[in-house]
Amino acid sequence: MATLLKLQMNENLFLRDPQDTDLGRKIVHHSIQLIDELGLEAFTFKKLSVLIGSTEASIYRYFENKHKTLVYLITWYWTWLEYRIDFEINNIQDPFERLERAIMLITEKKGYDHSFPDVDETALQRIVINEADKTYLTKQVDDDNKYGLFKGYKTLCNRIADIVSEVNPDYPYAHSLVSTCLQAAHQQVFFANHLPSLTDHAGSVEEVYKRNFMFIHELVTKAIQK
Amino acid sequence: MATLLKLQMNENLFLRDPQDTDLGRKIVHHSIQLIDELGLEAFTFKKLSVLIGSTEASIYRYFENKHKTLVYLITWYWTWLEYRIDFEINNIQDPFERLERAIMLITEKKGYDHSFPDVDETALQRIVINEADKTYLTKQVDDDNKYGLFKGYKTLCNRIADIVSEVNPDYPYAHSLVSTCLQAAHQQVFFANHLPSLTDHAGSVEEVYKRNFMFIHELVTKAIQK
DNA sequence: CACAAAATGATAGTAATACTATCACATAGG
DNA sequence: CCTATGTGATAGTATTACTATCATTTTGTG
C-alpha cells in the first residue's frame, strides 16, 4: 500500500487550496477528466460544475479562471515528475546513469500513482501533451511568471540541466538542451498520434514511447559527448 | 526592385482567397498586426473589422473563424520559409552545406521581404513564436489535417529531413530531429524573452538568435554524425 | 453541545464573444 | 446597360466568463 502524499504547490496558483477540501479534490479530479475529454477550449467551469453537481460560483472560489486551473494541473505534473526523478536517482552515483534514468522518466508513458488518489496521471499526461504549451503561450506570461506560476517547470528543467552539467561541465547549452528535450518528449508523441509524417516514431503506443526514448537518449548523449 | 510573388495556398484554408481582393489583403495585413499586438486570445473579428473600417460579416466571408485565420497565416510563413530555403540552396551541391544553410534560415531573425508587400514577416515571425503551436494543439487536429491544413508545415519538415538523409542516410530519426529543431528554433527565442532560466541564450536580440543557431547547428551535426 | 465562522449552493445579472441571417447598396465586367 | 458579385449595415442568438448577493449547510472551538 502506497503512502498518501501531497505535493506543495505555489499559493498563487489557486484562491483556495483544492487539496484541502472535498470539493477542491473533486474539482481537480474532474477537471482532469473533462479537459482530457473536451480539450481546453471547450472546457468551461459551467460544464465542470454540472459534472460534479456543484455551481460555477463555488469553483470560482478555488480557481480564478480556467487558465489558472490548467497551469495548476500542468504544474502539478512537473512537480510530480521532479519528485519521481529525485526518488529514483537518489542513490545512483554515476552521473551518466542518473541522466539516463531522468530521460527514461520524462519520456515514459505514465501509469496511475497510488500515492495521489485524486489524480489520474495517465489522463494528466495526455493533457500535458495536448495543452501544456498553452500555459505560457499567452500575453500574460510575464505577469504569470512574476507570480511564480512556472516555478515547477523551471525547477524540473534546472534539476535535469544540473545532471547534464555533472556529466559534461563544459557543455554550454544544458538548459536549452533540456527544455528542448522536455518539449520533444511530449510533442513527438502528439505527432505520432496526429501528424505522423513529422516523426519517425510509429507502431503501437509502447513502440512510440520506446522509440522516443531512444531518439532523445541518443540526441542528448551525442550532444554532450566530450 | 523585387519581383512581386504570390504563394499558392491550400483552398481549404479560406472561404474566399484573401490574396485576390483589396479587402482580403487588408484582412491579412491587419490580422498580422492585430494578432501580434493582442495575442490570439484577445484577437477578434470585431476588433479587426473596426481596425480596417469594415464589418464582421465581411471578414467572415474570407475566413471561417479566427482559428482558420491563424492557420492561414502560419501556413503562409512555413510556405515562405520553404520557398526561401529552396531558393538559397538551389545551386549548392554539398549536402552538409545545404543543411547548414537550411538551419541558418530556420533560426535567423526575419526581415521584411519586398516580394510580399502585404505581409510583415517580422511581425509574422513573432506570431509564429507565440501562436504557431496553437494551430494543431486542438481537438479538431485530425479533421484539420484531413483537409490538408498542415501541409505547409509537413512539406517544410520533409524537405529538410530529406537534406538530413542526404548527409547521413542511416540516421533513423530525420523527421523527429527536424520537427524538434523547428520547434526549438522558435521556442528558445520565446524562452529567452520570457522564461530565461529555460535557455542558455542571453544578451541582445542578435546574440540570442546567433546562439540559437549555434545550439541547433551543433545539435544536428552531432546527432547525425556517422 | 452551542454557536460563530467558514464553505457551499442557488439565483441573477452583465458585457463580450462567436457566430448567422437578411437586405440594401456599390461596382465591375461582359 | 444590366446582372452578378462583393461589401456594408443592421439585427439577433446562444454561450462564455465572469461578479454579486443572500440563504443554507457544515465545521471547528470553547
Short mmCIF file of C-alpha atoms (C1' of nucleotides) in Angstrom, two decimals:
data_model
loop_
_atom_site.label_atom_id
_atom_site.label_comp_id
_atom_site.label_asym_id
_atom_site.label_seq_id
_atom_site.Cartn_x
_atom_site.Cartn_y
_atom_site.Cartn_z
CA MET A 1 0.00 0.00 0.00
CA ALA A 2 1.40 3.36 -1.07
CA THR A 3 1.88 6.26 1.28
CA LEU A 4 -0.51 9.10 0.59
CA LEU A 5 1.40 12.23 -0.35
CA LYS A 6 0.66 15.88 -1.02
CA LEU A 7 2.78 17.97 -3.34
CA GLN A 8 3.44 21.51 -2.18
CA MET A 9 2.06 23.92 -4.76
CA ASN A 10 2.70 27.65 -5.21
CA GLU A 11 -0.11 29.58 -3.47
CA ASN A 12 -0.60 31.92 -6.41
CA LEU A 13 -1.92 29.04 -8.48
CA PHE A 14 -5.22 28.94 -6.60
CA LEU A 15 -7.54 31.05 -4.46
CA ARG A 16 -8.33 28.25 -2.02
CA ASP A 17 -6.13 25.14 -1.84
CA PRO A 18 -8.03 22.42 -3.71
CA GLN A 19 -6.08 19.66 -1.96
CA ASP A 20 -7.61 20.62 1.41
CA THR A 21 -11.33 20.03 0.83
CA ASP A 22 -13.69 17.51 -0.69
CA LEU A 23 -14.97 19.97 -3.26
CA GLY A 24 -11.43 21.04 -4.10
CA ARG A 25 -10.33 17.47 -4.73
CA LYS A 26 -13.43 16.88 -6.84
CA ILE A 27 -12.57 19.96 -8.90
CA VAL A 28 -9.06 18.66 -9.52
CA HIS A 29 -10.18 15.14 -10.29
CA HIS A 30 -12.98 16.10 -12.66
CA SER A 31 -11.19 18.97 -14.36
CA ILE A 32 -8.53 16.47 -15.41
CA GLN A 33 -11.25 14.20 -16.73
CA LEU A 34 -13.09 16.99 -18.54
CA ILE A 35 -10.09 18.79 -20.07
CA ASP A 36 -8.86 15.41 -21.29
CA GLU A 37 -12.26 14.72 -22.81
CA LEU A 38 -13.19 18.13 -24.29
CA GLY A 39 -9.86 19.91 -24.69
CA LEU A 40 -9.09 23.22 -23.02
CA GLU A 41 -11.07 25.34 -25.48
CA ALA A 42 -14.40 23.57 -24.92
CA PHE A 43 -13.81 23.09 -21.19
CA THR A 44 -15.84 25.53 -19.04
CA PHE A 45 -16.47 25.94 -15.32
CA LYS A 46 -20.18 25.64 -16.09
CA LYS A 47 -19.74 22.16 -17.57
CA LEU A 48 -17.41 21.18 -14.74
CA SER A 49 -19.91 22.36 -12.11
CA VAL A 50 -22.68 20.28 -13.68
CA LEU A 51 -20.38 17.23 -13.79
CA ILE A 52 -19.53 17.44 -10.10
CA GLY A 53 -23.00 18.57 -9.01
CA SER A 54 -21.88 21.97 -7.80
CA THR A 55 -22.07 25.51 -9.15
CA GLU A 56 -19.86 27.83 -11.18
CA ALA A 57 -19.63 30.23 -8.25
CA SER A 58 -18.21 27.52 -6.00
CA ILE A 59 -15.50 26.61 -8.49
CA TYR A 60 -14.54 30.25 -8.87
CA ARG A 61 -13.74 30.22 -5.16
CA TYR A 62 -10.91 27.76 -5.87
CA PHE A 63 -9.55 28.93 -9.20
CA GLU A 64 -9.53 32.40 -10.71
CA ASN A 65 -10.30 31.04 -14.18
CA LYS A 66 -9.73 28.07 -16.41
CA HIS A 67 -6.27 29.22 -17.45
CA LYS A 68 -5.08 29.14 -13.83
CA THR A 69 -6.72 25.74 -13.43
CA LEU A 70 -4.70 24.43 -16.36
CA VAL A 71 -1.49 25.96 -15.03
CA TYR A 72 -2.21 24.32 -11.67
CA LEU A 73 -2.68 20.87 -13.21
CA ILE A 74 0.34 21.12 -15.51
CA THR A 75 2.50 22.39 -12.65
CA TRP A 76 1.30 19.54 -10.50
CA TYR A 77 2.54 17.18 -13.23
CA TRP A 78 6.01 18.77 -13.47
CA THR A 79 6.32 18.78 -9.68
CA TRP A 80 5.31 15.15 -9.55
CA LEU A 81 7.80 14.28 -12.30
CA GLU A 82 10.61 16.01 -10.45
CA TYR A 83 9.69 14.16 -7.28
CA ARG A 84 9.83 10.87 -9.15
CA ILE A 85 13.21 11.70 -10.67
CA ASP A 86 14.62 12.66 -7.27
CA PHE A 87 13.22 9.49 -5.78
CA GLU A 88 14.64 7.25 -8.46
CA ILE A 89 18.15 8.69 -8.88
CA ASN A 90 18.57 9.29 -5.15
CA ASN A 91 21.14 6.56 -4.57
CA ILE A 92 22.68 6.33 -8.01
CA GLN A 93 26.24 7.65 -8.06
CA ASP A 94 27.19 7.65 -11.72
CA PRO A 95 26.12 10.94 -13.34
CA PHE A 96 25.52 9.39 -16.73
CA GLU A 97 23.29 6.74 -15.26
CA ARG A 98 21.40 9.44 -13.34
CA LEU A 99 20.86 11.25 -16.62
CA GLU A 100 19.67 8.10 -18.34
CA ARG A 101 17.11 7.47 -15.61
CA ALA A 102 15.88 11.04 -15.84
CA ILE A 103 15.45 10.74 -19.62
CA MET A 104 13.62 7.47 -19.10
CA LEU A 105 11.25 9.17 -16.67
CA ILE A 106 10.48 12.17 -18.85
CA THR A 107 9.82 10.02 -21.92
CA GLU A 108 7.93 7.07 -20.45
CA LYS A 109 4.19 6.56 -20.60
CA LYS A 110 2.77 7.20 -17.16
CA GLY A 111 0.52 4.93 -15.14
CA TYR A 112 -1.60 5.60 -12.08
CA ASP A 113 0.34 6.59 -8.95
CA HIS A 114 -1.48 5.36 -5.86
CA SER A 115 0.19 7.95 -3.66
CA PHE A 116 -2.09 10.58 -5.23
CA PRO A 117 -5.59 9.11 -5.41
CA ASP A 118 -7.29 12.24 -6.83
CA VAL A 119 -5.01 12.47 -9.85
CA ASP A 120 -5.28 10.25 -12.90
CA GLU A 121 -1.70 10.57 -14.13
CA THR A 122 -2.46 8.81 -17.41
CA ALA A 123 -5.10 11.39 -18.32
CA LEU A 124 -2.92 14.19 -16.97
CA GLN A 125 -0.06 13.13 -19.22
CA ARG A 126 -2.41 13.38 -22.19
CA ILE A 127 -3.31 16.89 -21.05
CA VAL A 128 0.38 17.76 -20.81
CA ILE A 129 0.85 16.51 -24.37
CA ASN A 130 -2.09 18.49 -25.73
CA GLU A 131 -2.27 21.61 -23.60
CA ALA A 132 0.96 22.25 -21.65
CA ASP A 133 2.35 24.83 -24.08
CA LYS A 134 -0.79 26.93 -23.66
CA THR A 135 0.17 27.66 -20.06
CA TYR A 136 2.91 30.06 -21.17
CA LEU A 137 1.98 30.95 -24.77
CA THR A 138 -0.13 33.92 -23.65
CA LYS A 139 0.21 37.68 -23.41
CA GLN A 140 0.23 37.47 -19.59
CA VAL A 141 3.25 35.14 -19.49
CA ASP A 142 5.45 37.76 -17.81
CA ASP A 143 2.87 38.50 -15.12
CA ASP A 144 2.25 34.83 -14.51
CA ASN A 145 5.98 34.25 -14.31
CA LYS A 146 6.40 37.09 -11.82
CA TYR A 147 3.93 35.33 -9.53
CA GLY A 148 5.96 32.14 -9.75
CA LEU A 149 3.42 30.12 -11.73
CA PHE A 150 6.11 28.44 -13.83
CA LYS A 151 8.41 27.57 -10.97
CA GLY A 152 7.53 23.88 -11.19
CA TYR A 153 8.66 23.67 -14.80
CA LYS A 154 11.75 25.77 -14.28
CA THR A 155 12.84 23.75 -11.27
CA LEU A 156 12.43 20.49 -13.17
CA CYS A 157 14.37 21.83 -16.13
CA ASN A 158 17.17 23.09 -13.89
CA ARG A 159 17.29 19.83 -11.99
CA ILE A 160 17.95 17.86 -15.16
CA ALA A 161 20.29 20.52 -16.56
CA ASP A 162 22.38 20.09 -13.41
CA ILE A 163 22.74 16.40 -14.15
CA VAL A 164 23.76 17.24 -17.72
CA SER A 165 26.44 19.53 -16.31
CA GLU A 166 27.64 16.79 -13.97
CA VAL A 167 28.22 14.58 -17.00
CA ASN A 168 29.89 17.31 -19.04
CA PRO A 169 30.58 20.59 -17.21
CA ASP A 170 31.80 22.16 -20.45
CA TYR A 171 28.61 21.71 -22.46
CA PRO A 172 27.33 25.29 -22.85
CA TYR A 173 23.67 24.60 -23.68
CA ALA A 174 22.46 22.43 -20.80
CA HIS A 175 19.25 24.37 -20.20
CA SER A 176 18.39 24.74 -23.86
CA LEU A 177 19.03 21.07 -24.43
CA VAL A 178 16.82 20.02 -21.54
CA SER A 179 13.92 22.34 -22.37
CA THR A 180 14.13 21.18 -25.99
CA CYS A 181 14.02 17.53 -24.93
CA LEU A 182 11.19 18.04 -22.44
CA GLN A 183 9.24 19.57 -25.30
CA ALA A 184 10.16 16.79 -27.72
CA ALA A 185 9.22 14.18 -25.11
CA HIS A 186 5.56 15.06 -25.48
CA GLN A 187 5.49 16.75 -28.89
CA GLN A 188 6.77 13.66 -30.68
CA VAL A 189 4.01 11.60 -29.10
CA PHE A 190 1.45 14.14 -30.28
CA PHE A 191 2.86 13.99 -33.80
CA ALA A 192 2.89 10.19 -33.78
CA ASN A 193 -0.82 10.29 -32.89
CA HIS A 194 -1.96 13.08 -35.19
CA LEU A 195 0.68 14.21 -37.70
CA PRO A 196 2.79 11.10 -38.24
CA SER A 197 4.83 12.49 -41.12
CA LEU A 198 6.53 14.80 -38.61
CA THR A 199 8.13 11.93 -36.71
CA ASP A 200 9.85 8.61 -37.24
CA HIS A 201 8.01 7.05 -34.33
CA ALA A 202 5.34 4.59 -35.37
CA GLY A 203 3.73 1.35 -34.32
CA SER A 204 1.94 0.56 -31.08
CA VAL A 205 1.69 3.07 -28.25
CA GLU A 206 4.52 1.28 -26.44
CA GLU A 207 6.74 1.33 -29.50
CA VAL A 208 6.20 5.06 -29.98
CA TYR A 209 7.26 5.77 -26.40
CA LYS A 210 10.21 3.40 -26.62
CA ARG A 211 11.43 4.87 -29.89
CA ASN A 212 11.03 8.36 -28.48
CA PHE A 213 13.20 7.41 -25.52
CA MET A 214 15.89 6.11 -27.87
CA PHE A 215 15.71 9.23 -30.05
CA ILE A 216 16.06 11.62 -27.12
CA HIS A 217 18.62 9.48 -25.32
CA GLU A 218 20.81 9.41 -28.39
CA LEU A 219 20.29 13.11 -29.08
CA VAL A 220 21.39 14.07 -25.57
CA THR A 221 24.25 11.61 -25.39
CA LYS A 222 25.78 12.79 -28.64
CA ALA A 223 25.16 16.45 -27.89
CA ILE A 224 27.08 16.41 -24.62
CA GLN A 225 29.81 13.98 -25.67
CA LYS A 226 33.26 15.38 -24.98
CA MET B 1 13.21 46.17 -57.08
CA ALA B 2 11.89 42.77 -56.04
CA THR B 3 9.52 40.70 -58.13
CA LEU B 4 6.02 40.54 -56.65
CA LEU B 5 5.13 36.97 -55.83
CA LYS B 6 2.10 35.03 -54.65
CA LEU B 7 2.40 31.84 -52.64
CA GLN B 8 -0.07 29.12 -53.56
CA MET B 9 -2.17 28.29 -50.51
CA ASN B 10 -4.43 25.30 -49.84
CA GLU B 11 -8.02 26.29 -50.70
CA ASN B 12 -9.41 24.80 -47.51
CA LEU B 13 -7.65 27.49 -45.51
CA PHE B 14 -10.10 30.19 -46.61
CA LEU B 15 -13.61 30.71 -47.97
CA ARG B 16 -12.57 33.41 -50.44
CA ASP B 17 -8.93 33.86 -51.43
CA PRO B 18 -7.68 36.89 -49.47
CA GLN B 19 -4.81 37.44 -51.89
CA ASP B 20 -7.25 38.28 -54.70
CA THR B 21 -9.02 41.39 -53.39
CA ASP B 22 -8.31 44.65 -51.63
CA LEU B 23 -10.37 43.71 -48.62
CA GLY B 24 -8.73 40.30 -48.48
CA ARG B 25 -5.24 41.78 -48.48
CA LYS B 26 -6.30 44.25 -45.80
CA ILE B 27 -7.57 41.36 -43.67
CA VAL B 28 -4.24 39.55 -43.99
CA HIS B 29 -2.17 42.64 -43.35
CA HIS B 30 -4.12 43.85 -40.33
CA SER B 31 -4.75 40.44 -38.79
CA ILE B 32 -0.97 40.03 -38.60
CA GLN B 33 -0.72 43.41 -36.96
CA LEU B 34 -3.56 42.76 -34.52
CA ILE B 35 -2.65 39.19 -33.51
CA ASP B 36 0.90 40.37 -32.93
CA GLU B 37 -0.39 43.21 -30.77
CA LEU B 38 -3.17 41.50 -28.80
CA GLY B 39 -2.30 37.81 -28.94
CA LEU B 40 -4.65 35.22 -30.40
CA GLU B 41 -6.93 35.02 -27.38
CA ALA B 42 -7.83 38.73 -27.36
CA PHE B 43 -7.94 38.99 -31.17
CA THR B 44 -11.49 39.08 -32.55
CA PHE B 45 -13.03 39.66 -35.96
CA LYS B 46 -14.98 42.53 -34.40
CA LYS B 47 -11.78 44.36 -33.44
CA LEU B 48 -10.23 43.56 -36.81
CA SER B 49 -13.27 44.90 -38.67
CA VAL B 50 -13.12 48.18 -36.75
CA LEU B 51 -9.40 48.48 -37.48
CA ILE B 52 -9.83 48.07 -41.22
CA GLY B 53 -13.12 50.00 -41.39
CA SER B 54 -15.19 47.03 -42.46
CA THR B 55 -17.64 44.70 -40.74
CA GLU B 56 -17.52 41.33 -39.02
CA ALA B 57 -19.81 39.86 -41.68
CA SER B 58 -17.40 40.83 -44.46
CA ILE B 59 -14.45 39.18 -42.73
CA TYR B 60 -16.45 36.00 -42.20
CA ARG B 61 -16.77 35.80 -45.97
CA TYR B 62 -12.98 35.26 -46.18
CA PHE B 63 -12.24 33.14 -43.13
CA GLU B 64 -14.48 30.69 -41.31
CA ASN B 65 -13.18 31.80 -37.91
CA LYS B 66 -10.11 33.12 -36.18
CA HIS B 67 -8.56 29.69 -35.84
CA LYS B 68 -8.54 29.23 -39.62
CA THR B 69 -7.14 32.74 -39.99
CA LEU B 70 -4.25 31.81 -37.72
CA VAL B 71 -3.63 28.55 -39.57
CA TYR B 72 -3.63 30.51 -42.82
CA LEU B 73 -1.02 32.99 -41.58
CA ILE B 74 1.21 30.36 -40.00
CA THR B 75 1.00 28.19 -43.11
CA TRP B 76 1.91 31.19 -45.22
CA TYR B 77 5.04 31.55 -43.08
CA TRP B 78 6.09 27.90 -43.46
CA THR B 79 5.46 28.04 -47.19
CA TRP B 80 7.50 31.22 -47.48
CA LEU B 81 10.31 29.67 -45.42
CA GLU B 82 10.41 26.62 -47.66
CA TYR B 83 10.49 28.84 -50.73
CA ARG B 84 13.44 30.74 -49.25
CA ILE B 85 15.30 27.54 -48.45
CA ASP B 86 14.74 26.19 -51.96
CA PHE B 87 15.87 29.48 -53.42
CA GLU B 88 19.03 29.64 -51.34
CA ILE B 89 20.27 26.05 -51.56
CA ASN B 90 19.29 25.71 -55.20
CA ASN B 91 22.80 25.68 -56.59
CA ILE B 92 24.70 24.35 -53.61
CA GLN B 93 25.98 20.83 -54.22
CA ASP B 94 27.40 19.74 -50.87
CA PRO B 95 24.62 18.21 -48.75
CA PHE B 96 26.16 19.33 -45.49
CA GLU B 97 26.37 22.90 -46.68
CA ARG B 98 22.76 22.70 -47.87
CA LEU B 99 21.79 21.57 -44.39
CA GLU B 100 23.75 24.38 -42.76
CA ARG B 101 22.00 26.95 -44.92
CA ALA B 102 18.61 25.49 -44.06
CA ILE B 103 19.40 25.62 -40.34
CA MET B 104 20.55 29.20 -40.78
CA LEU B 105 17.25 30.08 -42.45
CA ILE B 106 15.02 28.43 -39.86
CA THR B 107 16.87 30.05 -36.97
CA GLU B 108 17.54 33.55 -38.26
CA LYS B 109 15.58 36.65 -37.35
CA LYS B 110 13.44 37.61 -40.31
CA GLY B 111 13.26 40.98 -42.01
CA TYR B 112 10.75 42.40 -44.44
CA ASP B 113 10.54 40.62 -47.81
CA HIS B 114 9.62 43.11 -50.54
CA SER B 115 8.27 40.36 -52.77
CA PHE B 116 5.23 40.18 -50.49
CA PRO B 117 4.14 43.72 -49.71
CA ASP B 118 1.06 42.76 -47.64
CA VAL B 119 2.99 40.61 -45.18
CA ASP B 120 5.13 41.97 -42.37
CA GLU B 121 7.45 39.00 -41.94
CA THR B 122 8.99 40.39 -38.75
CA ALA B 123 5.60 40.54 -37.03
CA LEU B 124 4.62 37.21 -38.55
CA GLN B 125 7.73 35.56 -37.10
CA ARG B 126 6.70 36.85 -33.67
CA ILE B 127 3.27 35.30 -34.23
CA VAL B 128 4.91 32.01 -35.19
CA ILE B 129 6.93 32.13 -31.97
CA ASN B 130 3.89 32.89 -29.80
CA GLU B 131 1.00 31.15 -31.52
CA ALA B 132 2.14 28.52 -34.05
CA ASP B 133 1.64 25.55 -31.73
CA LYS B 134 -2.00 26.51 -31.25
CA THR B 135 -2.72 25.68 -34.87
CA TYR B 136 -2.53 21.96 -34.16
CA LEU B 137 -2.98 21.68 -30.38
CA THR B 138 -6.76 21.39 -30.69
CA LYS B 139 -9.40 18.68 -30.63
CA GLN B 140 -10.07 19.18 -34.36
CA VAL B 141 -6.46 18.49 -35.36
CA ASP B 142 -7.38 15.29 -37.20
CA ASP B 143 -10.15 16.98 -39.17
CA ASP B 144 -7.94 19.95 -40.00
CA ASN B 145 -5.19 17.57 -41.07
CA LYS B 146 -7.61 15.63 -43.27
CA TYR B 147 -8.37 18.85 -45.15
CA GLY B 148 -4.67 19.45 -45.69
CA LEU B 149 -4.34 22.47 -43.42
CA PHE B 150 -0.92 21.39 -42.15
CA LYS B 151 0.54 20.53 -45.50
CA GLY B 152 2.78 23.61 -45.48
CA TYR B 153 4.43 22.56 -42.25
CA LYS B 154 4.73 18.92 -43.21
CA THR B 155 6.27 19.74 -46.58
CA LEU B 156 8.84 22.03 -44.98
CA CYS B 157 9.72 19.41 -42.40
CA ASN B 158 10.09 16.72 -45.06
CA ARG B 159 12.15 18.98 -47.26
CA ILE B 160 14.71 19.48 -44.51
CA ALA B 161 14.55 15.85 -43.39
CA ASP B 162 15.50 14.89 -46.96
CA ILE B 163 18.63 17.01 -46.67
CA VAL B 164 19.44 15.33 -43.37
CA SER B 165 19.13 11.97 -45.09
CA GLU B 166 21.39 13.13 -47.89
CA VAL B 167 24.07 13.87 -45.29
CA ASN B 168 23.55 10.62 -43.43
CA PRO B 169 21.15 8.11 -45.00
CA ASP B 170 21.49 5.83 -41.98
CA TYR B 171 20.24 8.29 -39.38
CA PRO B 172 16.86 6.85 -38.39
CA TYR B 173 15.23 9.93 -36.84
CA ALA B 174 15.46 12.56 -39.58
CA HIS B 175 11.84 13.70 -39.26
CA SER B 176 11.82 13.72 -35.48
CA LEU B 177 15.09 15.64 -35.44
CA VAL B 178 13.82 18.27 -37.86
CA SER B 179 10.44 18.78 -36.19
CA THR B 180 12.23 19.04 -32.84
CA CYS B 181 14.63 21.65 -34.21
CA LEU B 182 11.92 23.66 -35.96
CA GLN B 183 10.17 23.80 -32.60
CA ALA B 184 13.35 24.72 -30.73
CA ALA B 185 14.12 27.40 -33.31
CA HIS B 186 11.22 29.49 -32.06
CA GLN B 187 10.67 28.09 -28.57
CA GLN B 188 14.17 29.01 -27.42
CA VAL B 189 13.61 32.59 -28.56
CA PHE B 190 10.37 32.69 -26.59
CA PHE B 191 12.14 31.38 -23.50
CA ALA B 192 14.97 33.88 -23.90
CA ASN B 193 12.36 36.66 -23.93
CA HIS B 194 10.07 35.43 -21.17
CA LEU B 195 11.45 32.47 -19.21
CA PRO B 196 15.22 32.91 -19.47
CA SER B 197 16.11 30.18 -16.98
CA LEU B 198 14.92 27.64 -19.55
CA THR B 199 17.65 28.55 -22.05
CA ASP B 200 21.31 29.43 -22.23
CA HIS B 201 20.67 32.12 -24.81
CA ALA B 202 21.04 35.62 -23.45
CA GLY B 203 22.19 39.08 -24.45
CA SER B 204 20.90 41.24 -27.28
CA VAL B 205 18.28 40.05 -29.72
CA GLU B 206 21.00 39.34 -32.27
CA GLU B 207 23.05 37.35 -29.77
CA VAL B 208 20.03 35.22 -28.83
CA TYR B 209 19.39 34.32 -32.47
CA LYS B 210 23.07 33.68 -33.13
CA ARG B 211 23.46 31.46 -30.08
CA ASN B 212 20.32 29.60 -31.02
CA PHE B 213 21.75 28.91 -34.47
CA MET B 214 24.92 27.56 -32.88
CA PHE B 215 22.98 25.40 -30.44
CA ILE B 216 20.79 23.85 -33.12
CA HIS B 217 23.60 23.55 -35.64
CA GLU B 218 25.72 21.65 -33.15
CA LEU B 219 22.80 19.53 -32.00
CA VAL B 220 22.01 18.42 -35.55
CA THR B 221 25.61 17.95 -36.60
CA LYS B 222 26.42 15.71 -33.66
CA ALA B 223 23.16 13.81 -33.89
CA ILE B 224 23.68 12.74 -37.50
CA GLN B 225 27.44 12.22 -37.28
CA LYS B 226 28.43 8.80 -38.57
"C1'" DC C 1 -23.45 20.82 22.83
"C1'" DA C 2 -23.86 25.56 21.24
"C1'" DC C 3 -22.58 28.97 18.39
"C1'" DA C 4 -19.75 31.58 15.31
"C1'" DA C 5 -17.23 31.27 11.23
"C1'" DA C 6 -16.41 29.34 7.05
"C1'" DA C 7 -17.82 26.91 2.98
"C1'" DT C 8 -21.23 25.92 -0.31
"C1'" DG C 9 -25.46 26.44 -3.09
"C1'" DA C 10 -29.00 28.99 -5.54
"C1'" DT C 11 -30.01 32.51 -8.31
"C1'" DA C 12 -29.46 36.55 -11.03
"C1'" DG C 13 -27.23 39.57 -13.92
"C1'" DT C 14 -23.69 41.62 -17.39
"C1'" DA C 15 -20.50 42.51 -21.11
"C1'" DA C 16 -18.27 40.28 -24.61
"C1'" DT C 17 -17.69 36.58 -27.99
"C1'" DA C 18 -18.59 33.92 -31.97
"C1'" DC C 19 -21.21 33.45 -34.88
"C1'" DT C 20 -25.76 33.59 -38.61
"C1'" DA C 21 -29.16 35.93 -41.37
"C1'" DT C 22 -31.18 39.42 -44.16
"C1'" DC C 23 -31.40 43.20 -47.15
"C1'" DA C 24 -29.68 47.24 -49.38
"C1'" DC C 25 -26.11 49.37 -51.98
"C1'" DA C 26 -21.93 49.70 -54.89
"C1'" DT C 27 -19.28 48.44 -58.76
"C1'" DA C 28 -17.10 45.86 -62.38
"C1'" DG C 29 -17.21 43.07 -66.31
"C1'" DG C 30 -19.39 41.34 -70.48
"C1'" DC D 1 -26.66 48.78 -69.56
"C1'" DC D 2 -27.66 45.34 -66.54
"C1'" DT D 3 -26.53 41.42 -63.97
"C1'" DA D 4 -23.67 39.07 -60.87
"C1'" DT D 5 -20.73 39.56 -57.22
"C1'" DG D 6 -18.85 41.77 -53.36
"C1'" DT D 7 -19.49 44.74 -49.44
"C1'" DG D 8 -21.87 47.28 -45.73
"C1'" DA D 9 -25.38 47.91 -42.27
"C1'" DT D 10 -28.02 46.05 -39.01
"C1'" DA D 11 -30.06 42.72 -36.07
"C1'" DG D 12 -30.28 38.73 -33.46
"C1'" DT D 13 -28.79 34.37 -30.69
"C1'" DA D 14 -26.54 31.08 -27.69
"C1'" DT D 15 -22.66 30.74 -24.99
"C1'" DT D 16 -18.87 32.26 -22.20
"C1'" DA D 17 -16.60 34.26 -18.45
"C1'" DC D 18 -17.24 36.20 -15.10
"C1'" DT D 19 -19.40 39.11 -10.44
"C1'" DA D 20 -22.71 39.81 -6.80
"C1'" DT D 21 -25.93 38.67 -3.24
"C1'" DC D 22 -28.13 36.01 0.08
"C1'" DA D 23 -29.63 31.73 2.09
"C1'" DT D 24 -28.24 27.34 3.85
"C1'" DT D 25 -25.13 23.83 5.40
"C1'" DT D 26 -21.04 22.26 7.56
"C1'" DT D 27 -17.18 22.73 10.60
"C1'" DG D 28 -14.20 23.78 14.32
"C1'" DT D 29 -13.80 25.61 19.00
"C1'" DG D 30 -14.87 26.83 23.74
#
